[in-house]
mmCIF file of C-alpha atoms and ligand atoms in Angstrom:
data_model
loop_
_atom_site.group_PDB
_atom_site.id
_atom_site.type_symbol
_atom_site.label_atom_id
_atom_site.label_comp_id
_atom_site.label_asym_id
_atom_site.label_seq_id
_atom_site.Cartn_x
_atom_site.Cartn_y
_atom_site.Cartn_z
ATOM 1 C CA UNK A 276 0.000 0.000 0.000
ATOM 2 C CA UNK A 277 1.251 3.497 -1.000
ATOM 3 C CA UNK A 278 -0.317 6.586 0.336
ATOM 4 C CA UNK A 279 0.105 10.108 -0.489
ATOM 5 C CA UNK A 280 1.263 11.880 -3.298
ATOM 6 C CA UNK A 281 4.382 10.603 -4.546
ATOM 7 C CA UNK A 282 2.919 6.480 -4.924
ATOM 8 C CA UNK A 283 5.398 5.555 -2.552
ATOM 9 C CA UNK A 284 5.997 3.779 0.728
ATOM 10 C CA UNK A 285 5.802 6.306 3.563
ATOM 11 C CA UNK A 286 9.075 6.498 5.826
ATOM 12 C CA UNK A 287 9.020 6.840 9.270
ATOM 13 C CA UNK A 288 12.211 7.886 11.004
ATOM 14 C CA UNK A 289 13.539 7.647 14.266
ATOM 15 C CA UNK A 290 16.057 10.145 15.243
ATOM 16 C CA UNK A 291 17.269 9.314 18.589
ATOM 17 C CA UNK A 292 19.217 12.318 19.174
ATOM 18 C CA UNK A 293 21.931 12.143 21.851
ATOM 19 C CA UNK A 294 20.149 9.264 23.332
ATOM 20 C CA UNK A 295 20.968 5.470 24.021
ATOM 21 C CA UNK A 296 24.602 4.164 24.736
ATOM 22 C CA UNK A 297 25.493 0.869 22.243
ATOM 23 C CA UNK A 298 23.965 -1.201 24.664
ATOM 24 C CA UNK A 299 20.884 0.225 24.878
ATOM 25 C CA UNK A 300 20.713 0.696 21.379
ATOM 26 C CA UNK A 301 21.015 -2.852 20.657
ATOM 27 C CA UNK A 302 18.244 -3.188 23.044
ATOM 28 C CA UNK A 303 15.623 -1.085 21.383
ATOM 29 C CA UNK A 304 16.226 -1.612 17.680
ATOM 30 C CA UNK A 305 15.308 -5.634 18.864
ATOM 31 C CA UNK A 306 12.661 -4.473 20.939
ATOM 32 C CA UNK A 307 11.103 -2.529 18.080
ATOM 33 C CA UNK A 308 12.451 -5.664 15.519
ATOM 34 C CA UNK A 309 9.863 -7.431 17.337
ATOM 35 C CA UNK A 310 7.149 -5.491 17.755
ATOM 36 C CA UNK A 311 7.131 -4.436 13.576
ATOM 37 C CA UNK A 312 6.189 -7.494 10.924
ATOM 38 C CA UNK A 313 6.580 -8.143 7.317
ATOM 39 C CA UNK A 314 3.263 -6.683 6.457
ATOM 40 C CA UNK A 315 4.428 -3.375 8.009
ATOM 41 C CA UNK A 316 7.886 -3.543 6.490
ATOM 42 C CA UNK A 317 5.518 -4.741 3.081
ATOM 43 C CA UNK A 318 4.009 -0.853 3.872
ATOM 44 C CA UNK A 319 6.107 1.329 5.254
ATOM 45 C CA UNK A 320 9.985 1.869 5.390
ATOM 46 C CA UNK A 321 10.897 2.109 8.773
ATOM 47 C CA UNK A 322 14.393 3.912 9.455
ATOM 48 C CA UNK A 323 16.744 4.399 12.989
ATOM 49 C CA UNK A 324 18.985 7.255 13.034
ATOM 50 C CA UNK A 325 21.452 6.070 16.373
ATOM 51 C CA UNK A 326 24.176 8.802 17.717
ATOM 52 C CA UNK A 327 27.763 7.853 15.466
ATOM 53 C CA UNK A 328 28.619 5.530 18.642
ATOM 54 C CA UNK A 329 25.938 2.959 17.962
ATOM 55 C CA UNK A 330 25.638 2.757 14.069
ATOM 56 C CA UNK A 331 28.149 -0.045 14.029
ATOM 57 C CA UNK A 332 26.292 -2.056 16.814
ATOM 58 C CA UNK A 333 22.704 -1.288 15.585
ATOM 59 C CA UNK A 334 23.898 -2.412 11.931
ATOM 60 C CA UNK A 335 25.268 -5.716 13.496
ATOM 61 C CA UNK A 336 21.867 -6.478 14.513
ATOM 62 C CA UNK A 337 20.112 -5.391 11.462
ATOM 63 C CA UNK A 338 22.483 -7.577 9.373
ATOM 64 C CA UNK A 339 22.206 -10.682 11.637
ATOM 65 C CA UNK A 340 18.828 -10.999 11.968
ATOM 66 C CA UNK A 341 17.784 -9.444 8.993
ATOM 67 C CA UNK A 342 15.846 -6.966 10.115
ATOM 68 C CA UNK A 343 14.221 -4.917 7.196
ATOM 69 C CA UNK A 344 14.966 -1.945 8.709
ATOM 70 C CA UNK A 345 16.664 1.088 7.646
ATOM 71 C CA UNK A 346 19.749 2.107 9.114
ATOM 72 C CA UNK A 347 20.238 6.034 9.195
ATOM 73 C CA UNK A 348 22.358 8.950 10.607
ATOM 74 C CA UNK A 349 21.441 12.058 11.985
ATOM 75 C CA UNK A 350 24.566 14.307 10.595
ATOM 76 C CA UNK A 351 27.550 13.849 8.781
ATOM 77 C CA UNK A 352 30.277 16.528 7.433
ATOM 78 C CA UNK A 353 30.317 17.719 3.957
ATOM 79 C CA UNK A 354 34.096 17.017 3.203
ATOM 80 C CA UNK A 355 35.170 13.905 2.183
ATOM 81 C CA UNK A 356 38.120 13.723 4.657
ATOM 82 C CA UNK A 357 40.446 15.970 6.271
ATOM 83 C CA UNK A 358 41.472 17.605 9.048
ATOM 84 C CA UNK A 359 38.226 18.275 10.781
ATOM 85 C CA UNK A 360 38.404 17.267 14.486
ATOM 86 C CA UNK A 361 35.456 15.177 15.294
ATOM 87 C CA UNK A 362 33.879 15.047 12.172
ATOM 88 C CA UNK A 363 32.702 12.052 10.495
ATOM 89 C CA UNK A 364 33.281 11.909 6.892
ATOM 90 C CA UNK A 365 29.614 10.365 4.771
ATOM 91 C CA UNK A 366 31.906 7.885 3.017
ATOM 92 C CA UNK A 367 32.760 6.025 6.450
ATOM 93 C CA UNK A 368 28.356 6.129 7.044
ATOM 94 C CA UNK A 369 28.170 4.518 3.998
ATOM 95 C CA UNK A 370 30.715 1.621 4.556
ATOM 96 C CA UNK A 371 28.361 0.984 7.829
ATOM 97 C CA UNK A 372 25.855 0.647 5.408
ATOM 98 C CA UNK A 373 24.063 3.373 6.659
ATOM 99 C CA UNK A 374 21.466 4.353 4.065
ATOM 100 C CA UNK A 375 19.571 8.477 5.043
ATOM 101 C CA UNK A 376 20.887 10.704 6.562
ATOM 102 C CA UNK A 377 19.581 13.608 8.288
ATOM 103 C CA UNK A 378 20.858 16.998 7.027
ATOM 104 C CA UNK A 379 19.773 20.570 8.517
ATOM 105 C CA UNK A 380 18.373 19.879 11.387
ATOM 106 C CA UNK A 381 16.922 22.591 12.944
ATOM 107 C CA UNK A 382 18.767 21.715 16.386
ATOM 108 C CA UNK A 383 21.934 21.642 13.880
ATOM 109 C CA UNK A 384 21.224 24.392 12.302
ATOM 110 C CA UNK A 385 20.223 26.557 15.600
ATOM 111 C CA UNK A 386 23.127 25.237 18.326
ATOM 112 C CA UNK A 387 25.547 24.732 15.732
ATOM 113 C CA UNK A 388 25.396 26.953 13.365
ATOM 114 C CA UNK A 389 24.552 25.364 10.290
ATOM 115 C CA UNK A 390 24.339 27.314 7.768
ATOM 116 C CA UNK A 391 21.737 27.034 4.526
ATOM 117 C CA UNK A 392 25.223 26.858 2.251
ATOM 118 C CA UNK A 393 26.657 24.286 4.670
ATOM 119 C CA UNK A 394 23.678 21.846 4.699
ATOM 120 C CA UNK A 395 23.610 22.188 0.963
ATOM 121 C CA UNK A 396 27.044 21.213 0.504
ATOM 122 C CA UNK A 397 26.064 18.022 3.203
ATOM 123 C CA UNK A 398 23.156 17.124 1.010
ATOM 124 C CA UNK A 399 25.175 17.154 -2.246
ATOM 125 C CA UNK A 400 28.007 14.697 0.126
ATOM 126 C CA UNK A 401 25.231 12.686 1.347
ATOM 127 C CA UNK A 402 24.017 12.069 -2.546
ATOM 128 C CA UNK A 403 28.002 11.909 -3.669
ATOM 129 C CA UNK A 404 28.345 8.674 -1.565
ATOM 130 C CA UNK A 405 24.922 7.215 -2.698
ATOM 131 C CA UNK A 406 23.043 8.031 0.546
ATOM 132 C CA UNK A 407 19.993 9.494 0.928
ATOM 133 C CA UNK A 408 19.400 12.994 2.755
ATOM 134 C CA UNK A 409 16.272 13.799 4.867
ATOM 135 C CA UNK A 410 16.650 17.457 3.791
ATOM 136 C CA UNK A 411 14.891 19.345 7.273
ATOM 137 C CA UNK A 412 13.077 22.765 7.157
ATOM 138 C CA UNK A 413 10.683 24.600 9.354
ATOM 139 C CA UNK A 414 9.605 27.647 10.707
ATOM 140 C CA UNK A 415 10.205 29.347 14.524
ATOM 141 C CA UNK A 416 7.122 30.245 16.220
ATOM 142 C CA UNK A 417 7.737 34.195 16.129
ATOM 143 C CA UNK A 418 8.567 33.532 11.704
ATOM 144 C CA UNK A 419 4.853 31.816 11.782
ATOM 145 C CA UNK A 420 3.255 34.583 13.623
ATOM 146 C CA UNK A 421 4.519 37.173 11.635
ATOM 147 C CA UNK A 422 2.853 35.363 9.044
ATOM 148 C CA UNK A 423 6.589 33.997 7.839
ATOM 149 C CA UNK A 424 6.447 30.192 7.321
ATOM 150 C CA UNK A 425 5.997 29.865 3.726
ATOM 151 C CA UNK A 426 8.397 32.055 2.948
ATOM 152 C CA UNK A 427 11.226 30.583 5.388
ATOM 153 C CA UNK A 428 10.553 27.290 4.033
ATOM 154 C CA UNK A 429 10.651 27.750 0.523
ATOM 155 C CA UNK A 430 14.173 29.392 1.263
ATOM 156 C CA UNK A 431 15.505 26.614 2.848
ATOM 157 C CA UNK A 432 14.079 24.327 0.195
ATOM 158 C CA UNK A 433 15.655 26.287 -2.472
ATOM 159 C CA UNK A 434 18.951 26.711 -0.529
ATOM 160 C CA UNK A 435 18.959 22.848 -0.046
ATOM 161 C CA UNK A 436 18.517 21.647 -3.054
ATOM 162 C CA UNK A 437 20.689 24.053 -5.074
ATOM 163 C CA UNK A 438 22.842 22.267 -7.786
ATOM 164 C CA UNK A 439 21.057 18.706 -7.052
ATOM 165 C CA UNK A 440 20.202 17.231 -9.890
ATOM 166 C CA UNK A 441 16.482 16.539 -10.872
ATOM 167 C CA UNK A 442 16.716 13.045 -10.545
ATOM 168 C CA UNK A 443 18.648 13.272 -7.042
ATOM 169 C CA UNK A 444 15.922 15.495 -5.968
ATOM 170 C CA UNK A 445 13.190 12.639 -6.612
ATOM 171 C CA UNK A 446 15.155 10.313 -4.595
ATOM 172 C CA UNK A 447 15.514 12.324 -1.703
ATOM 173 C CA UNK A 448 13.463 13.169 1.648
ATOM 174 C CA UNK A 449 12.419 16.359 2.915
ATOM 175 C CA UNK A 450 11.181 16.666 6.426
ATOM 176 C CA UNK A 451 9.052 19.523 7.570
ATOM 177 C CA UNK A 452 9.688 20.434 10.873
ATOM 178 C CA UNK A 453 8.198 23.359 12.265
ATOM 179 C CA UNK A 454 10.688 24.053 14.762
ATOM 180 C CA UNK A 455 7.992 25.342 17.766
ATOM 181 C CA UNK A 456 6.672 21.502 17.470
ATOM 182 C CA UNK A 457 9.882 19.299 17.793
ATOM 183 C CA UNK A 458 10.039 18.232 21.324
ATOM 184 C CA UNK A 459 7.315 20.659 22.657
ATOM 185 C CA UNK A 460 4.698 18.342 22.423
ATOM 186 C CA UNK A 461 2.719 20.749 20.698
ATOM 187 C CA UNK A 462 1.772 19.545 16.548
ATOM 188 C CA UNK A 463 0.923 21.181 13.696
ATOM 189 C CA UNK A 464 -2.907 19.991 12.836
ATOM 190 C CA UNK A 465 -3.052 17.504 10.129
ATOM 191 C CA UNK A 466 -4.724 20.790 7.763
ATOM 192 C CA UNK A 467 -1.514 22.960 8.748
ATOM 193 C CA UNK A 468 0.847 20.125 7.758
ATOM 194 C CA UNK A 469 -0.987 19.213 5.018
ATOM 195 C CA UNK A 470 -1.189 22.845 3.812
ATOM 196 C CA UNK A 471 2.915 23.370 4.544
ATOM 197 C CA UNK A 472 3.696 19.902 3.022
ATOM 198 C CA UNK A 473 2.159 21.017 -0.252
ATOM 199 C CA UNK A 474 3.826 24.431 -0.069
ATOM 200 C CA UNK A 475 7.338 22.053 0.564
ATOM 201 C CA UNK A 476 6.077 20.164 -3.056
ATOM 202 C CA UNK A 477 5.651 23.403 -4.541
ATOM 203 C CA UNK A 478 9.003 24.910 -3.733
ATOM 204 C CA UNK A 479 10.227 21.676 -5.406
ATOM 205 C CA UNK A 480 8.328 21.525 -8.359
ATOM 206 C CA UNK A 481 9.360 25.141 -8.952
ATOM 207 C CA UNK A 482 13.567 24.546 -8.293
ATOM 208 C CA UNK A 483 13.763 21.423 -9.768
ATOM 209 C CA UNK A 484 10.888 20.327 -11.855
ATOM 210 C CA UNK A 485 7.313 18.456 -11.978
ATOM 211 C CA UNK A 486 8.811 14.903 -11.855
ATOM 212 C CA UNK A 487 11.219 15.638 -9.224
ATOM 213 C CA UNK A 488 8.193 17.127 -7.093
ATOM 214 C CA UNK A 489 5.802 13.680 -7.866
ATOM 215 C CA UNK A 490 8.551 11.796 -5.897
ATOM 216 C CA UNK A 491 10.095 13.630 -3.421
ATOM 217 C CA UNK A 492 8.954 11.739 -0.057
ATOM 218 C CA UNK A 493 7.779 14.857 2.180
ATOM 219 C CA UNK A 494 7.859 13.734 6.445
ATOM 220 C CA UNK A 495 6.504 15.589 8.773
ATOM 221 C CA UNK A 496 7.937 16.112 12.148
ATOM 222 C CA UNK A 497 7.398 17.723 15.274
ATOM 223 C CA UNK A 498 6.186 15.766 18.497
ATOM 224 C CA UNK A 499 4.593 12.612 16.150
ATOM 225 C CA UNK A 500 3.223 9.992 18.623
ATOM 226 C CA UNK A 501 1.161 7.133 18.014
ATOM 227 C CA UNK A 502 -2.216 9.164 19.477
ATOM 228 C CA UNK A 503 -2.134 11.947 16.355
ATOM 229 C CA UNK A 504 0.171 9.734 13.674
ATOM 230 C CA UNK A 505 -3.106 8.384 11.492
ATOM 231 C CA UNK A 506 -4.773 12.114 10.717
ATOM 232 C CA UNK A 507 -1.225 13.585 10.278
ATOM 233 C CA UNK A 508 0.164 10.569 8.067
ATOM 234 C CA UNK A 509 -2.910 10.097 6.113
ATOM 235 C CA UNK A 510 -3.033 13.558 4.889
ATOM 236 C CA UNK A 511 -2.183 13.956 0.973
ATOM 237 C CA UNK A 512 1.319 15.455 0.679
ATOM 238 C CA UNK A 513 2.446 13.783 3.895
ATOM 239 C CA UNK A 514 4.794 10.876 2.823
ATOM 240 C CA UNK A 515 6.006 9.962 6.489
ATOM 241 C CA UNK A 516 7.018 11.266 9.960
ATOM 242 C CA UNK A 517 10.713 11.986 11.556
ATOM 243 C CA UNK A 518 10.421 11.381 14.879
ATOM 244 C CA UNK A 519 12.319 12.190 17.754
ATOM 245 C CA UNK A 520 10.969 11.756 21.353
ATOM 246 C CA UNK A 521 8.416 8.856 20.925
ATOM 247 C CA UNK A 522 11.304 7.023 18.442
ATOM 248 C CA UNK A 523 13.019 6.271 22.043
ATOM 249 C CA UNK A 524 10.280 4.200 23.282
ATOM 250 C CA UNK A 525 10.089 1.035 21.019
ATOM 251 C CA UNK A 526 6.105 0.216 21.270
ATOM 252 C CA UNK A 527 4.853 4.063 20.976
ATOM 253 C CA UNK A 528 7.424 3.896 17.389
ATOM 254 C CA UNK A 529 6.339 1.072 16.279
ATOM 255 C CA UNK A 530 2.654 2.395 16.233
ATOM 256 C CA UNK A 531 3.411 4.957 14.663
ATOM 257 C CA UNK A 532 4.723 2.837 11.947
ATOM 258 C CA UNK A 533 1.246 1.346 11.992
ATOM 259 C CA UNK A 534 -0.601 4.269 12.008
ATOM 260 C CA UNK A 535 -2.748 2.575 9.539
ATOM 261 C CA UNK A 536 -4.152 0.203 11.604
ATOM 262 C CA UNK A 537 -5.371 2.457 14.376
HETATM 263 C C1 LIG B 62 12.883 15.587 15.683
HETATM 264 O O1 LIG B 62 13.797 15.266 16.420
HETATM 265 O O2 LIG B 62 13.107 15.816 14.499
HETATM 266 C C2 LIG B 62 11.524 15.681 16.236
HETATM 267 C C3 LIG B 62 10.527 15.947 15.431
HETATM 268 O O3 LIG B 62 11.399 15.481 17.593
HETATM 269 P P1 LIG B 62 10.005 15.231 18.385
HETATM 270 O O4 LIG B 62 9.285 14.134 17.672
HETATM 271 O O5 LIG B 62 10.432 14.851 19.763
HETATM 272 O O6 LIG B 62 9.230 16.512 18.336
#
């Protein structure tokens, strides 16, 4: 089953954050392992973004029991080596057989200073080393009260994707985040993410064409749980969810990845 726009399998993504040792890492990617099924993995691609620490352990366990499950990243640098103290380069994320990664977060882009130019230059890396970004973009709360989302958004979008190619830009993920609904607990309504999801399609139908628009998978993210996943995932232009806070606990995630079922 493919909902949405694009025809495609909605992805719903885990980032973890600076959360779980390799130990407990282990621990919830099996917990989760057990609670998901083919017939979800047959309708929905489910993806873990660890901290750099655990990627090697959580792969281990993906490979070994052959988990269907998508191994991700939640950052990576832009060079391809190089003196750059605690970096980690994309091509090493790919030899882990790590397959997304994140790009532009807004807690990246806010805390440390990520810049539009710099998360272009990861997204172009990230599609260099045949990964695939989860371009992110979103609005403060004082941009959408001064009646400022659209416009923020469809800058970012534009500064992402600058000198991707078409086809790249069909591959890829875009995640909207509004940034006053990532860990606040507060959500966008499933209109309001529809609505900003669209404008997201828009801004890529207008930088990098019509085909490149039809499949360009579009999350949304910002305080997902199972309890509101169904109205927002079912809505139109919403091709999955990036999750951060309910990702951590293995059964609320893994409803989430059913959201079809409740
Ligand atoms: C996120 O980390 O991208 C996120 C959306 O977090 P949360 O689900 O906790 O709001």
């Amino acid at each position: 089953m493919a909902e949405g726009a694009t025809g495609r399998k909605p992805l719903i993504s885990g980032n973890w954050k600076m959360h779980n040792n390799h130990f407990e890492a282990i621990q919830l990617v099996q917990t989760l392992s057990y609670a998901l099924s083919d017939d979800d993995y047959a309708v929905v691609d489910v993806s873990v973004h660890p901290p750099f620490t655990d990627i090697r352990s959580v792969q281990t366990v993906l490979d070994a029991d052959r988990i269907p499950m998508l191994l991700g990243a939640q950052h990576c640098h832009f060079e391809e080596k190089g003196a750059f103290t605690g970096e980690v380069a994309p091509a090493m994320l790919a030899k882990l057989n790590v397959k997304l990664v994140i790009a532009g977060h807004s807690e990246r882009r806010e805390l440390f200073g990520e810049t539009d130019e710099m998360v272009n230059a990861k997204v172009k890396a990230i599609i260099r080393n045949s990964m695939t970004p989860i371009l992110c973009v979103g609005e403060t709360l004082t941009e959408r009260e001064a009646g400022q989302a659209e416009t923020k958004v469809t800058g970012q979008v534009r500064a992402g994707l600058a000198g991707v190619t078409k086809a790249a830009v069909g591959a890829m993920v875009i995640a909207y985040e509004p940034i006053w609904a990532i860990g606040t607990g507060k959500t966008a309504t499933p209109e309001d993410a529809q609505a900003m999801c669209a404008h997201v399609r828009a801004a890529v139908r207008e930088v990098s064409g019509p085909d490149a628009a039809a499949s360009v998978r579009i999350q949304y993210g910002g305080s997902v749980k199972a309890a509101n996943a169904a109205e927002l995932l079912t809505q139109p232009d919403i091709d999955g969810a990036l999750v951060g806070g309910a990702s951590l606990e293995a059964e609320n995630f893994a409803r989430i990845a059913q959201y079809r079922l409740h």
